[in-house]
Amino acid sequence: MASLLRWRVWPPGVAASASKTVSLVKLLHAADLHIDSPMRGLVRYDGAPVEQMRGATRTAVENLVDLALAEEVTAVLLAGDIYDGSWRDFSTGLFFTNQMARLRAADVPVFMISGNHDAENKMTRELPLPDNVYRFDSAKARTALREDLGLAVHGQSFATGSVKDDLARDYPAPRSDLFNVGILHTSLTGRPGHDHYAPCSVDQLAHHGYEYWALGHVHKRAIEHSDGAHVVFPGNTQGRDAGETGAKGCTLVTVDNLRVVGEPEHRDLDTSARWHEIRVDVSDAKDLDDACDRVEDRLVNEVVTPSPPDRSNAVRVVATGRSAAHSALVGRRDEFVNGIRSLAQMRAGVWIEKVHVRTTPQESRVAPERVTSVVAGLHEEAAALRSDPERVHELLARTRLPSRLPAELRSLFEDAERTDRLTREATDLLTAMVEGRR
């Protein structure tokens, strides 16, 4: 099937012959697949659906290909971080090539770049891809033409795991007779929780004259508009921890006569596993049972009922509000947490990742300004401790607590991530106690 390969690659500034305009085009845009991401930390949670969560990134990719075939898309756009870094073994790469071969069999081309996690490393360079896949290199921005499909796709991969240069500045000029797509791994002018890579602005991208920018790197879906251009982050295809909640998937784009029709559509791919955070207002709860009832209602209505029967749902519960149950929630926190976990166990596919108590008392005998001052001090001290793990270890050593624990528990205090978590939980408890003092 060598005839399938019809790429024409043009460097910037080189003219190309006119082509026939294709009216209707459908594109599927995905990014940040992070295939075989290790889902760090799951094993320490009792009852966590470890194997299903770890396999979820592969399921999402399979769903992506299924969707592309069902929608009979013109092309697939992959905007970086296909992998999560160096592979543990070659099966990660083989899985990806097998999925791309499914698209090849249906004559669906794939345009892809590498991002910060899968920047050009030896294993990526040596992996042979099916010939329906065009992977942009990192030397300079190039244009891949599929005139038979009415497409001009422009892109550049990351050469290293940290690219601070404005790559978009040197992307080629658009083809006026084709639908122009730019593929870029970037945080634009900066996004919370993401390293500032390949900086650029929405207006700058729009001024290139491309009709659509397929972006990657930011794991939360976002659509920007400027001068008729669509600048889109599809989000990642699969949530991997409690910081990546809600529906995850890809974006379907319909093009008619070189213009995007309507708004690009989100399509879910995370049918195997999803992370949730539900904030439950327990203001009218009078005791622990009332609070648990309110959590159960939210679990059923927002997680259990909408979920496919075979999806694992990892849920973080946050109890909020000025409540008469505050003292019980703080003083008998373990009972509250275990009550919620018991409720979840009666619901197939629901696992409680963590429970936070963020309630306040209905009344307080401590002056509000005094509470504010003390709480601010607590959080300031906690932030200082988290930024200096050695200080935490010194404080623990003074108590001689680690030396009195079994070896398997002493290791808890040698893990920076666990130390940070313990510091946060201690801060939460102290804050609740201060705010709840009567």
GROMACS .gro file of C-alpha atoms in nm:
model
  438
    1MET     CA    1   0.000   0.000   0.000
    2ALA     CA    2   0.287   0.235  -0.069
    3SER     CA    3   0.052   0.443  -0.284
    4LEU     CA    4  -0.121   0.553   0.035
    5LEU     CA    5   0.163   0.792   0.111
    6ARG     CA    6   0.090   1.117  -0.067
    7TRP     CA    7   0.276   1.370   0.150
    8ARG     CA    8   0.433   1.674  -0.006
    9VAL     CA    9   0.650   1.870   0.234
   10TRP     CA   10   0.733   2.230   0.158
   11PRO     CA   11   0.986   2.442   0.349
   12PRO     CA   12   0.891   2.803   0.426
   13GLY     CA   13   0.896   3.035   0.128
   14VAL     CA   14   0.864   2.770  -0.144
   15ALA     CA   15   0.564   2.815  -0.372
   16ALA     CA   16   0.337   2.525  -0.461
   17SER     CA   17   0.100   2.466  -0.746
   18ALA     CA   18  -0.269   2.537  -0.715
   19SER     CA   19  -0.493   2.255  -0.602
   20LYS     CA   20  -0.856   2.164  -0.613
   21THR     CA   21  -1.050   2.273  -0.304
   22VAL     CA   22  -1.217   1.989  -0.111
   23SER     CA   23  -1.547   2.106   0.034
   24LEU     CA   24  -1.617   1.898   0.345
   25VAL     CA   25  -1.336   1.804   0.583
   26LYS     CA   26  -1.357   1.641   0.926
   27LEU     CA   27  -1.060   1.652   1.161
   28LEU     CA   28  -1.008   1.477   1.494
   29HIS     CA   29  -0.772   1.669   1.723
   30ALA     CA   30  -0.618   1.507   2.032
   31ALA     CA   31  -0.316   1.574   2.251
   32ASP     CA   32  -0.142   1.454   2.564
   33LEU     CA   33  -0.224   1.086   2.528
   34HIS     CA   34   0.051   0.996   2.778
   35ILE     CA   35   0.028   0.630   2.684
   36ASP     CA   36   0.118   0.400   2.977
   37SER     CA   37   0.148   0.686   3.224
   38PRO     CA   38   0.231   0.511   3.553
   39MET     CA   39  -0.052   0.667   3.761
   40ARG     CA   40   0.190   0.725   4.047
   41GLY     CA   41   0.065   0.688   4.401
   42LEU     CA   42  -0.237   0.467   4.334
   43VAL     CA   43  -0.089   0.161   4.501
   44ARG     CA   44  -0.086   0.324   4.843
   45TYR     CA   45  -0.465   0.366   4.845
   46ASP     CA   46  -0.657   0.069   4.978
   47GLY     CA   47  -0.910  -0.060   4.729
   48ALA     CA   48  -0.789   0.154   4.438
   49PRO     CA   49  -0.871   0.006   4.093
   50VAL     CA   50  -0.499   0.009   4.007
   51GLU     CA   51  -0.496  -0.211   3.698
   52GLN     CA   52  -0.799  -0.051   3.535
   53MET     CA   53  -0.665   0.300   3.600
   54ARG     CA   54  -0.325   0.209   3.459
   55GLY     CA   55  -0.478   0.065   3.145
   56ALA     CA   56  -0.705   0.364   3.095
   57THR     CA   57  -0.462   0.562   2.877
   58ARG     CA   58  -0.454   0.276   2.624
   59THR     CA   59  -0.833   0.244   2.629
   60ALA     CA   60  -0.863   0.616   2.554
   61VAL     CA   61  -0.636   0.579   2.248
   62GLU     CA   62  -0.839   0.281   2.125
   63ASN     CA   63  -1.152   0.493   2.169
   64LEU     CA   64  -0.988   0.774   1.972
   65VAL     CA   65  -0.925   0.545   1.676
   66ASP     CA   66  -1.275   0.394   1.704
   67LEU     CA   67  -1.421   0.746   1.690
   68ALA     CA   68  -1.207   0.846   1.392
   69LEU     CA   69  -1.329   0.540   1.201
   70ALA     CA   70  -1.694   0.585   1.303
   71GLU     CA   71  -1.693   0.953   1.204
   72GLU     CA   72  -1.502   0.877   0.883
   73VAL     CA   73  -1.269   1.168   0.953
   74THR     CA   74  -1.043   1.318   0.691
   75ALA     CA   75  -0.738   1.324   0.919
   76VAL     CA   76  -0.622   1.292   1.280
   77LEU     CA   77  -0.411   1.563   1.448
   78LEU     CA   78  -0.193   1.468   1.749
   79ALA     CA   79  -0.042   1.769   1.926
   80GLY     CA   80   0.235   1.615   2.135
   81ASP     CA   81   0.302   1.407   2.446
   82ILE     CA   82   0.190   1.087   2.282
   83TYR     CA   83   0.407   0.909   2.537
   84ASP     CA   84   0.475   0.991   2.901
   85GLY     CA   85   0.854   0.988   2.861
   86SER     CA   86   1.101   0.705   2.817
   87TRP     CA   87   0.928   0.370   2.778
   88ARG     CA   88   0.979   0.086   3.021
   89ASP     CA   89   0.969  -0.149   2.724
   90PHE     CA   90   0.895  -0.139   2.354
   91SER     CA   91   0.532  -0.250   2.399
   92THR     CA   92   0.429   0.113   2.454
   93GLY     CA   93   0.551   0.212   2.109
   94LEU     CA   94   0.413  -0.103   1.949
   95PHE     CA   95   0.070  -0.033   2.093
   96PHE     CA   96   0.071   0.313   1.935
   97THR     CA   97   0.187   0.188   1.595
   98ASN     CA   98  -0.081  -0.081   1.600
   99GLN     CA   99  -0.348   0.183   1.658
  100MET     CA  100  -0.209   0.400   1.378
  101ALA     CA  101  -0.213   0.095   1.150
  102ARG     CA  102  -0.589   0.067   1.210
  103LEU     CA  103  -0.621   0.420   1.069
  104ARG     CA  104  -0.390   0.331   0.781
  105ALA     CA  105  -0.620   0.047   0.682
  106ALA     CA  106  -0.901   0.303   0.646
  107ASP     CA  107  -0.674   0.547   0.453
  108VAL     CA  108  -0.683   0.805   0.736
  109PRO     CA  109  -0.368   1.020   0.757
  110VAL     CA  110  -0.223   1.126   1.091
  111PHE     CA  111  -0.023   1.446   1.150
  112MET     CA  112   0.171   1.449   1.477
  113ILE     CA  113   0.437   1.635   1.673
  114SER     CA  114   0.638   1.550   1.983
  115GLY     CA  115   0.600   1.758   2.299
  116ASN     CA  116   0.801   1.798   2.617
  117HIS     CA  117   0.732   1.445   2.747
  118ASP     CA  118   0.809   1.262   2.425
  119ALA     CA  119   1.074   1.498   2.284
  120GLU     CA  120   1.312   1.337   2.043
  121ASN     CA  121   1.475   1.052   2.231
  122LYS     CA  122   1.642   0.744   2.092
  123MET     CA  123   1.344   0.512   2.123
  124THR     CA  124   1.107   0.761   1.960
  125ARG     CA  125   1.346   0.820   1.670
  126GLU     CA  126   1.395   0.450   1.608
  127LEU     CA  127   1.027   0.356   1.617
  128PRO     CA  128   0.906   0.289   1.263
  129LEU     CA  129   0.563   0.443   1.208
  130PRO     CA  130   0.306   0.335   0.949
  131ASP     CA  131   0.328   0.544   0.634
  132ASN     CA  132  -0.005   0.717   0.698
  133VAL     CA  133   0.165   0.901   0.987
  134TYR     CA  134   0.356   1.222   0.921
  135ARG     CA  135   0.566   1.319   1.222
  136PHE     CA  136   0.708   1.671   1.207
  137ASP     CA  137   1.075   1.688   1.301
  138SER     CA  138   1.231   1.935   1.540
  139ALA     CA  139   1.482   2.104   1.308
  140LYS     CA  140   1.237   2.369   1.188
  141ALA     CA  141   0.870   2.426   1.125
  142ARG     CA  142   0.748   2.262   0.803
  143THR     CA  143   0.432   2.221   0.601
  144ALA     CA  144   0.287   1.882   0.510
  145LEU     CA  145   0.046   1.905   0.217
  146ARG     CA  146  -0.242   1.677   0.131
  147GLU     CA  147  -0.386   1.867  -0.163
  148ASP     CA  148  -0.618   1.578  -0.246
  149LEU     CA  149  -0.781   1.635   0.094
  150GLY     CA  150  -0.762   2.014   0.084
  151LEU     CA  151  -0.519   2.029   0.378
  152ALA     CA  152  -0.201   2.216   0.462
  153VAL     CA  153  -0.073   2.116   0.805
  154HIS     CA  154   0.213   2.309   0.966
  155GLY     CA  155   0.411   2.187   1.265
  156GLN     CA  156   0.734   2.137   1.456
  157SER     CA  157   0.827   1.889   1.728
  158PHE     CA  158   1.018   1.964   2.046
  159ALA     CA  159   1.388   1.878   2.025
  160THR     CA  160   1.427   1.859   2.405
  161GLY     CA  161   1.205   1.833   2.709
  162SER     CA  162   1.221   2.207   2.771
  163VAL     CA  163   1.163   2.447   2.482
  164LYS     CA  164   1.155   2.812   2.587
  165ASP     CA  165   1.172   2.959   2.234
  166ASP     CA  166   0.874   3.096   2.044
  167LEU     CA  167   0.839   2.820   1.785
  168ALA     CA  168   0.523   2.965   1.631
  169ARG     CA  169   0.714   3.272   1.510
  170ASP     CA  170   0.877   3.069   1.230
  171TYR     CA  171   0.579   2.864   1.117
  172PRO     CA  172   0.535   2.876   0.737
  173ALA     CA  173   0.294   3.100   0.548
  174PRO     CA  174  -0.055   2.959   0.484
  175ARG     CA  175  -0.180   2.817   0.156
  176SER     CA  176  -0.477   3.028   0.049
  177ASP     CA  177  -0.635   2.745  -0.151
  178LEU     CA  178  -0.624   2.491   0.135
  179PHE     CA  179  -0.750   2.460   0.491
  180ASN     CA  180  -0.452   2.552   0.711
  181VAL     CA  181  -0.386   2.383   1.045
  182GLY     CA  182  -0.103   2.463   1.284
  183ILE     CA  183   0.000   2.193   1.533
  184LEU     CA  184   0.190   2.325   1.833
  185HIS     CA  185   0.278   2.211   2.185
  186THR     CA  186   0.260   2.524   2.400
  187SER     CA  187   0.126   2.688   2.715
  188LEU     CA  188   0.055   3.011   2.519
  189THR     CA  189   0.123   3.298   2.760
  190GLY     CA  190   0.114   3.061   3.056
  191ARG     CA  191  -0.137   2.828   3.215
  192PRO     CA  192  -0.155   2.726   3.585
  193GLY     CA  193   0.003   2.389   3.655
  194HIS     CA  194   0.191   2.373   3.326
  195ASP     CA  195   0.552   2.462   3.245
  196HIS     CA  196   0.588   2.765   3.021
  197TYR     CA  197   0.696   2.608   2.693
  198ALA     CA  198   0.700   2.749   2.338
  199PRO     CA  199   0.548   3.081   2.454
  200CYS     CA  200   0.318   3.272   2.219
  201SER     CA  201  -0.015   3.454   2.223
  202VAL     CA  202  -0.355   3.376   2.073
  203ASP     CA  203  -0.342   3.694   1.863
  204GLN     CA  204   0.004   3.601   1.734
  205LEU     CA  205  -0.124   3.261   1.622
  206ALA     CA  206  -0.429   3.413   1.456
  207HIS     CA  207  -0.210   3.653   1.257
  208HIS     CA  208  -0.046   3.359   1.083
  209GLY     CA  209  -0.360   3.321   0.878
  210TYR     CA  210  -0.431   2.959   0.971
  211GLU     CA  211  -0.796   2.872   1.023
  212TYR     CA  212  -0.729   2.624   1.307
  213TRP     CA  213  -0.454   2.579   1.566
  214ALA     CA  214  -0.437   2.230   1.716
  215LEU     CA  215  -0.258   2.282   2.048
  216GLY     CA  216  -0.131   2.043   2.313
  217HIS     CA  217   0.037   2.057   2.657
  218VAL     CA  218  -0.251   2.203   2.862
  219HIS     CA  219  -0.464   1.921   3.002
  220LYS     CA  220  -0.782   2.124   3.040
  221ARG     CA  221  -1.002   2.184   2.736
  222ALA     CA  222  -1.012   2.544   2.615
  223ILE     CA  223  -1.116   2.723   2.295
  224GLU     CA  224  -0.997   3.073   2.202
  225HIS     CA  225  -1.100   3.285   1.904
  226SER     CA  226  -0.918   3.567   1.729
  227ASP     CA  227  -0.964   3.711   1.379
  228GLY     CA  228  -1.167   3.411   1.272
  229ALA     CA  229  -0.908   3.157   1.386
  230HIS     CA  230  -0.992   2.876   1.627
  231VAL     CA  231  -0.716   2.815   1.884
  232VAL     CA  232  -0.797   2.493   2.069
  233PHE     CA  233  -0.663   2.286   2.356
  234PRO     CA  234  -0.860   1.957   2.351
  235GLY     CA  235  -0.733   1.861   2.699
  236ASN     CA  236  -0.573   1.525   2.761
  237THR     CA  237  -0.742   1.206   2.648
  238GLN     CA  238  -0.745   1.047   2.994
  239GLY     CA  239  -0.731   1.197   3.343
  240ARG     CA  240  -0.441   1.050   3.540
  241ASP     CA  241  -0.480   1.188   3.893
  242ALA     CA  242  -0.708   1.389   4.120
  243GLY     CA  243  -0.588   1.712   3.959
  244GLU     CA  244  -0.733   1.605   3.621
  245THR     CA  245  -1.104   1.575   3.691
  246GLY     CA  246  -1.406   1.561   3.464
  247ALA     CA  247  -1.461   1.443   3.110
  248LYS     CA  248  -1.147   1.393   2.902
  249GLY     CA  249  -1.122   1.329   2.531
  250CYS     CA  250  -1.066   1.495   2.195
  251THR     CA  251  -1.212   1.757   1.963
  252LEU     CA  252  -1.401   1.696   1.639
  253VAL     CA  253  -1.376   1.976   1.382
  254THR     CA  254  -1.599   2.006   1.076
  255VAL     CA  255  -1.479   2.223   0.787
  256ASP     CA  256  -1.679   2.337   0.484
  257ASN     CA  257  -1.530   2.553   0.206
  258LEU     CA  258  -1.217   2.624   0.414
  259ARG     CA  259  -1.413   2.745   0.718
  260VAL     CA  260  -1.485   2.576   1.050
  261VAL     CA  261  -1.854   2.497   1.080
  262GLY     CA  262  -1.994   2.588   1.423
  263GLU     CA  263  -1.792   2.521   1.737
  264PRO     CA  264  -1.542   2.233   1.755
  265GLU     CA  265  -1.710   1.948   1.947
  266HIS     CA  266  -1.571   1.771   2.252
  267ARG     CA  267  -1.598   1.392   2.246
  268ASP     CA  268  -1.536   1.177   2.554
  269LEU     CA  269  -1.268   0.909   2.538
  270ASP     CA  270  -1.229   0.824   2.909
  271THR     CA  271  -1.473   0.536   2.920
  272SER     CA  272  -1.245   0.322   3.137
  273ALA     CA  273  -1.170   0.561   3.424
  274ARG     CA  274  -1.256   0.915   3.532
  275TRP     CA  275  -1.151   1.138   3.821
  276HIS     CA  276  -1.406   1.356   3.997
  277GLU     CA  277  -1.413   1.620   4.267
  278ILE     CA  278  -1.753   1.682   4.422
  279ARG     CA  279  -1.795   1.972   4.660
  280VAL     CA  280  -2.090   1.901   4.887
  281ASP     CA  281  -2.256   2.185   5.078
  282VAL     CA  282  -2.354   2.039   5.416
  283SER     CA  283  -2.477   2.369   5.561
  284ASP     CA  284  -2.813   2.222   5.661
  285ALA     CA  285  -2.666   1.897   5.800
  286LYS     CA  286  -2.716   1.859   6.174
  287ASP     CA  287  -2.491   1.557   6.230
  288LEU     CA  288  -2.264   1.304   6.058
  289ASP     CA  289  -2.554   1.099   5.923
  290ASP     CA  290  -2.707   1.406   5.760
  291ALA     CA  291  -2.371   1.496   5.605
  292CYS     CA  292  -2.326   1.143   5.469
  293ASP     CA  293  -2.676   1.153   5.319
  294ARG     CA  294  -2.592   1.468   5.127
  295VAL     CA  295  -2.269   1.317   4.998
  296GLU     CA  296  -2.455   1.003   4.889
  297ASP     CA  297  -2.710   1.209   4.692
  298ARG     CA  298  -2.431   1.388   4.504
  299LEU     CA  299  -2.245   1.063   4.436
  300VAL     CA  300  -2.555   0.904   4.287
  301ASN     CA  301  -2.664   1.204   4.079
  302GLU     CA  302  -2.324   1.326   3.954
  303VAL     CA  303  -2.113   1.010   3.937
  304VAL     CA  304  -2.307   0.684   3.949
  305THR     CA  305  -2.609   0.764   3.729
  306PRO     CA  306  -2.425   0.927   3.434
  307SER     CA  307  -2.138   0.676   3.433
  308PRO     CA  308  -2.108   0.383   3.189
  309PRO     CA  309  -2.136   0.057   3.386
  310ASP     CA  310  -1.776  -0.048   3.320
  311ARG     CA  311  -1.603   0.279   3.412
  312SER     CA  312  -1.406   0.319   3.737
  313ASN     CA  313  -1.476   0.654   3.902
  314ALA     CA  314  -1.220   0.792   4.145
  315VAL     CA  315  -1.385   1.056   4.360
  316ARG     CA  316  -1.249   1.324   4.588
  317VAL     CA  317  -1.517   1.454   4.825
  318VAL     CA  318  -1.496   1.802   4.976
  319ALA     CA  319  -1.750   1.888   5.247
  320THR     CA  320  -1.817   2.264   5.264
  321GLY     CA  321  -2.049   2.514   5.427
  322ARG     CA  322  -2.125   2.672   5.764
  323SER     CA  323  -2.276   2.375   5.940
  324ALA     CA  324  -2.403   2.258   6.278
  325ALA     CA  325  -2.226   1.930   6.199
  326HIS     CA  326  -1.886   2.099   6.178
  327SER     CA  327  -1.758   1.986   6.520
  328ALA     CA  328  -1.860   1.626   6.452
  329LEU     CA  329  -1.701   1.631   6.106
  330VAL     CA  330  -1.371   1.755   6.249
  331GLY     CA  331  -1.369   1.561   6.576
  332ARG     CA  332  -1.493   1.235   6.424
  333ARG     CA  333  -1.335   1.273   6.084
  334ASP     CA  334  -1.235   0.907   6.052
  335GLU     CA  335  -1.594   0.802   6.115
  336PHE     CA  336  -1.714   1.044   5.846
  337VAL     CA  337  -1.455   0.924   5.595
  338ASN     CA  338  -1.529   0.557   5.659
  339GLY     CA  339  -1.903   0.625   5.630
  340ILE     CA  340  -1.852   0.777   5.285
  341ARG     CA  341  -1.624   0.491   5.178
  342SER     CA  342  -1.889   0.242   5.289
  343LEU     CA  343  -2.150   0.422   5.080
  344ALA     CA  344  -1.919   0.411   4.778
  345GLN     CA  345  -1.856   0.038   4.819
  346MET     CA  346  -2.228  -0.022   4.768
  347ARG     CA  347  -2.207   0.153   4.431
  348ALA     CA  348  -2.032  -0.037   4.153
  349GLY     CA  349  -1.747   0.151   3.991
  350VAL     CA  350  -1.702   0.416   4.261
  351TRP     CA  351  -1.387   0.455   4.466
  352ILE     CA  352  -1.327   0.737   4.716
  353GLU     CA  353  -0.979   0.875   4.662
  354LYS     CA  354  -0.988   1.125   4.947
  355VAL     CA  355  -1.226   1.318   5.174
  356HIS     CA  356  -1.161   1.677   5.278
  357VAL     CA  357  -1.354   1.863   5.548
  358ARG     CA  358  -1.374   2.233   5.461
  359THR     CA  359  -1.671   2.325   5.677
  360THR     CA  360  -1.694   2.606   5.931
  361PRO     CA  361  -1.910   2.629   6.246
  362GLN     CA  362  -2.240   2.811   6.241
  363GLU     CA  363  -2.120   3.023   6.531
  364SER     CA  364  -1.779   3.105   6.672
  365ARG     CA  365  -1.674   3.270   6.994
  366VAL     CA  366  -1.342   3.368   6.845
  367ALA     CA  367  -1.331   3.709   6.676
  368PRO     CA  368  -1.342   3.661   6.298
  369GLU     CA  369  -1.035   3.874   6.241
  370ARG     CA  370  -0.841   3.665   6.493
  371VAL     CA  371  -0.944   3.342   6.316
  372THR     CA  372  -0.837   3.487   5.981
  373SER     CA  373  -0.500   3.586   6.121
  374VAL     CA  374  -0.431   3.247   6.280
  375VAL     CA  375  -0.542   3.051   5.972
  376ALA     CA  376  -0.326   3.269   5.747
  377GLY     CA  377  -0.031   3.199   5.975
  378LEU     CA  378  -0.096   2.824   5.961
  379HIS     CA  379  -0.101   2.819   5.584
  380GLU     CA  380   0.211   3.034   5.563
  381GLU     CA  381   0.401   2.798   5.793
  382ALA     CA  382   0.271   2.493   5.602
  383ALA     CA  383   0.388   2.642   5.273
  384ALA     CA  384   0.734   2.698   5.421
  385LEU     CA  385   0.746   2.336   5.541
  386ARG     CA  386   0.641   2.198   5.203
  387SER     CA  387   0.916   2.394   5.031
  388ASP     CA  388   1.175   2.257   5.274
  389PRO     CA  389   1.126   1.880   5.327
  390GLU     CA  390   1.448   1.862   5.531
  391ARG     CA  391   1.288   2.087   5.791
  392VAL     CA  392   0.996   1.846   5.820
  393HIS     CA  393   1.239   1.558   5.873
  394GLU     CA  394   1.421   1.759   6.142
  395LEU     CA  395   1.094   1.828   6.325
  396LEU     CA  396   1.000   1.460   6.312
  397ALA     CA  397   1.345   1.358   6.435
  398ARG     CA  398   1.305   1.581   6.741
  399THR     CA  399   0.988   1.395   6.835
  400ARG     CA  400   1.173   1.062   6.789
  401LEU     CA  401   0.853   0.936   6.627
  402PRO     CA  402   1.013   0.775   6.319
  403SER     CA  403   1.258   0.576   6.533
  404ARG     CA  404   0.968   0.424   6.727
  405LEU     CA  405   0.789   0.303   6.415
  406PRO     CA  406   0.835  -0.026   6.226
  407ALA     CA  407   1.063  -0.005   5.921
  408GLU     CA  408   0.772  -0.023   5.675
  409LEU     CA  409   0.615   0.286   5.837
  410ARG     CA  410   0.942   0.477   5.875
  411SER     CA  411   0.968   0.476   5.495
  412LEU     CA  412   0.656   0.693   5.482
  413PHE     CA  413   0.860   0.985   5.613
  414GLU     CA  414   1.134   0.933   5.356
  415ASP     CA  415   0.900   0.990   5.061
  416ALA     CA  416   0.878   1.360   4.968
  417GLU     CA  417   0.532   1.319   4.814
  418ARG     CA  418   0.393   1.152   5.126
  419THR     CA  419   0.554   1.413   5.349
  420ASP     CA  420   0.390   1.686   5.147
  421ARG     CA  421   0.053   1.510   5.172
  422LEU     CA  422   0.085   1.467   5.549
  423THR     CA  423   0.174   1.835   5.586
  424ARG     CA  424  -0.133   1.937   5.387
  425GLU     CA  425  -0.363   1.711   5.588
  426ALA     CA  426  -0.224   1.838   5.917
  427THR     CA  427  -0.283   2.194   5.799
  428ASP     CA  428  -0.642   2.109   5.701
  429LEU     CA  429  -0.710   1.962   6.045
  430LEU     CA  430  -0.554   2.254   6.236
  431THR     CA  431  -0.743   2.504   6.020
  432ALA     CA  432  -1.073   2.330   6.090
  433MET     CA  433  -0.997   2.317   6.465
  434VAL     CA  434  -0.915   2.689   6.478
  435GLU     CA  435  -1.221   2.788   6.275
  436GLY     CA  436  -1.438   2.556   6.484
  437ARG     CA  437  -1.324   2.678   6.826
  438ARG     CA  438  -1.618   2.799   7.035
   0.00000   0.00000   0.00000
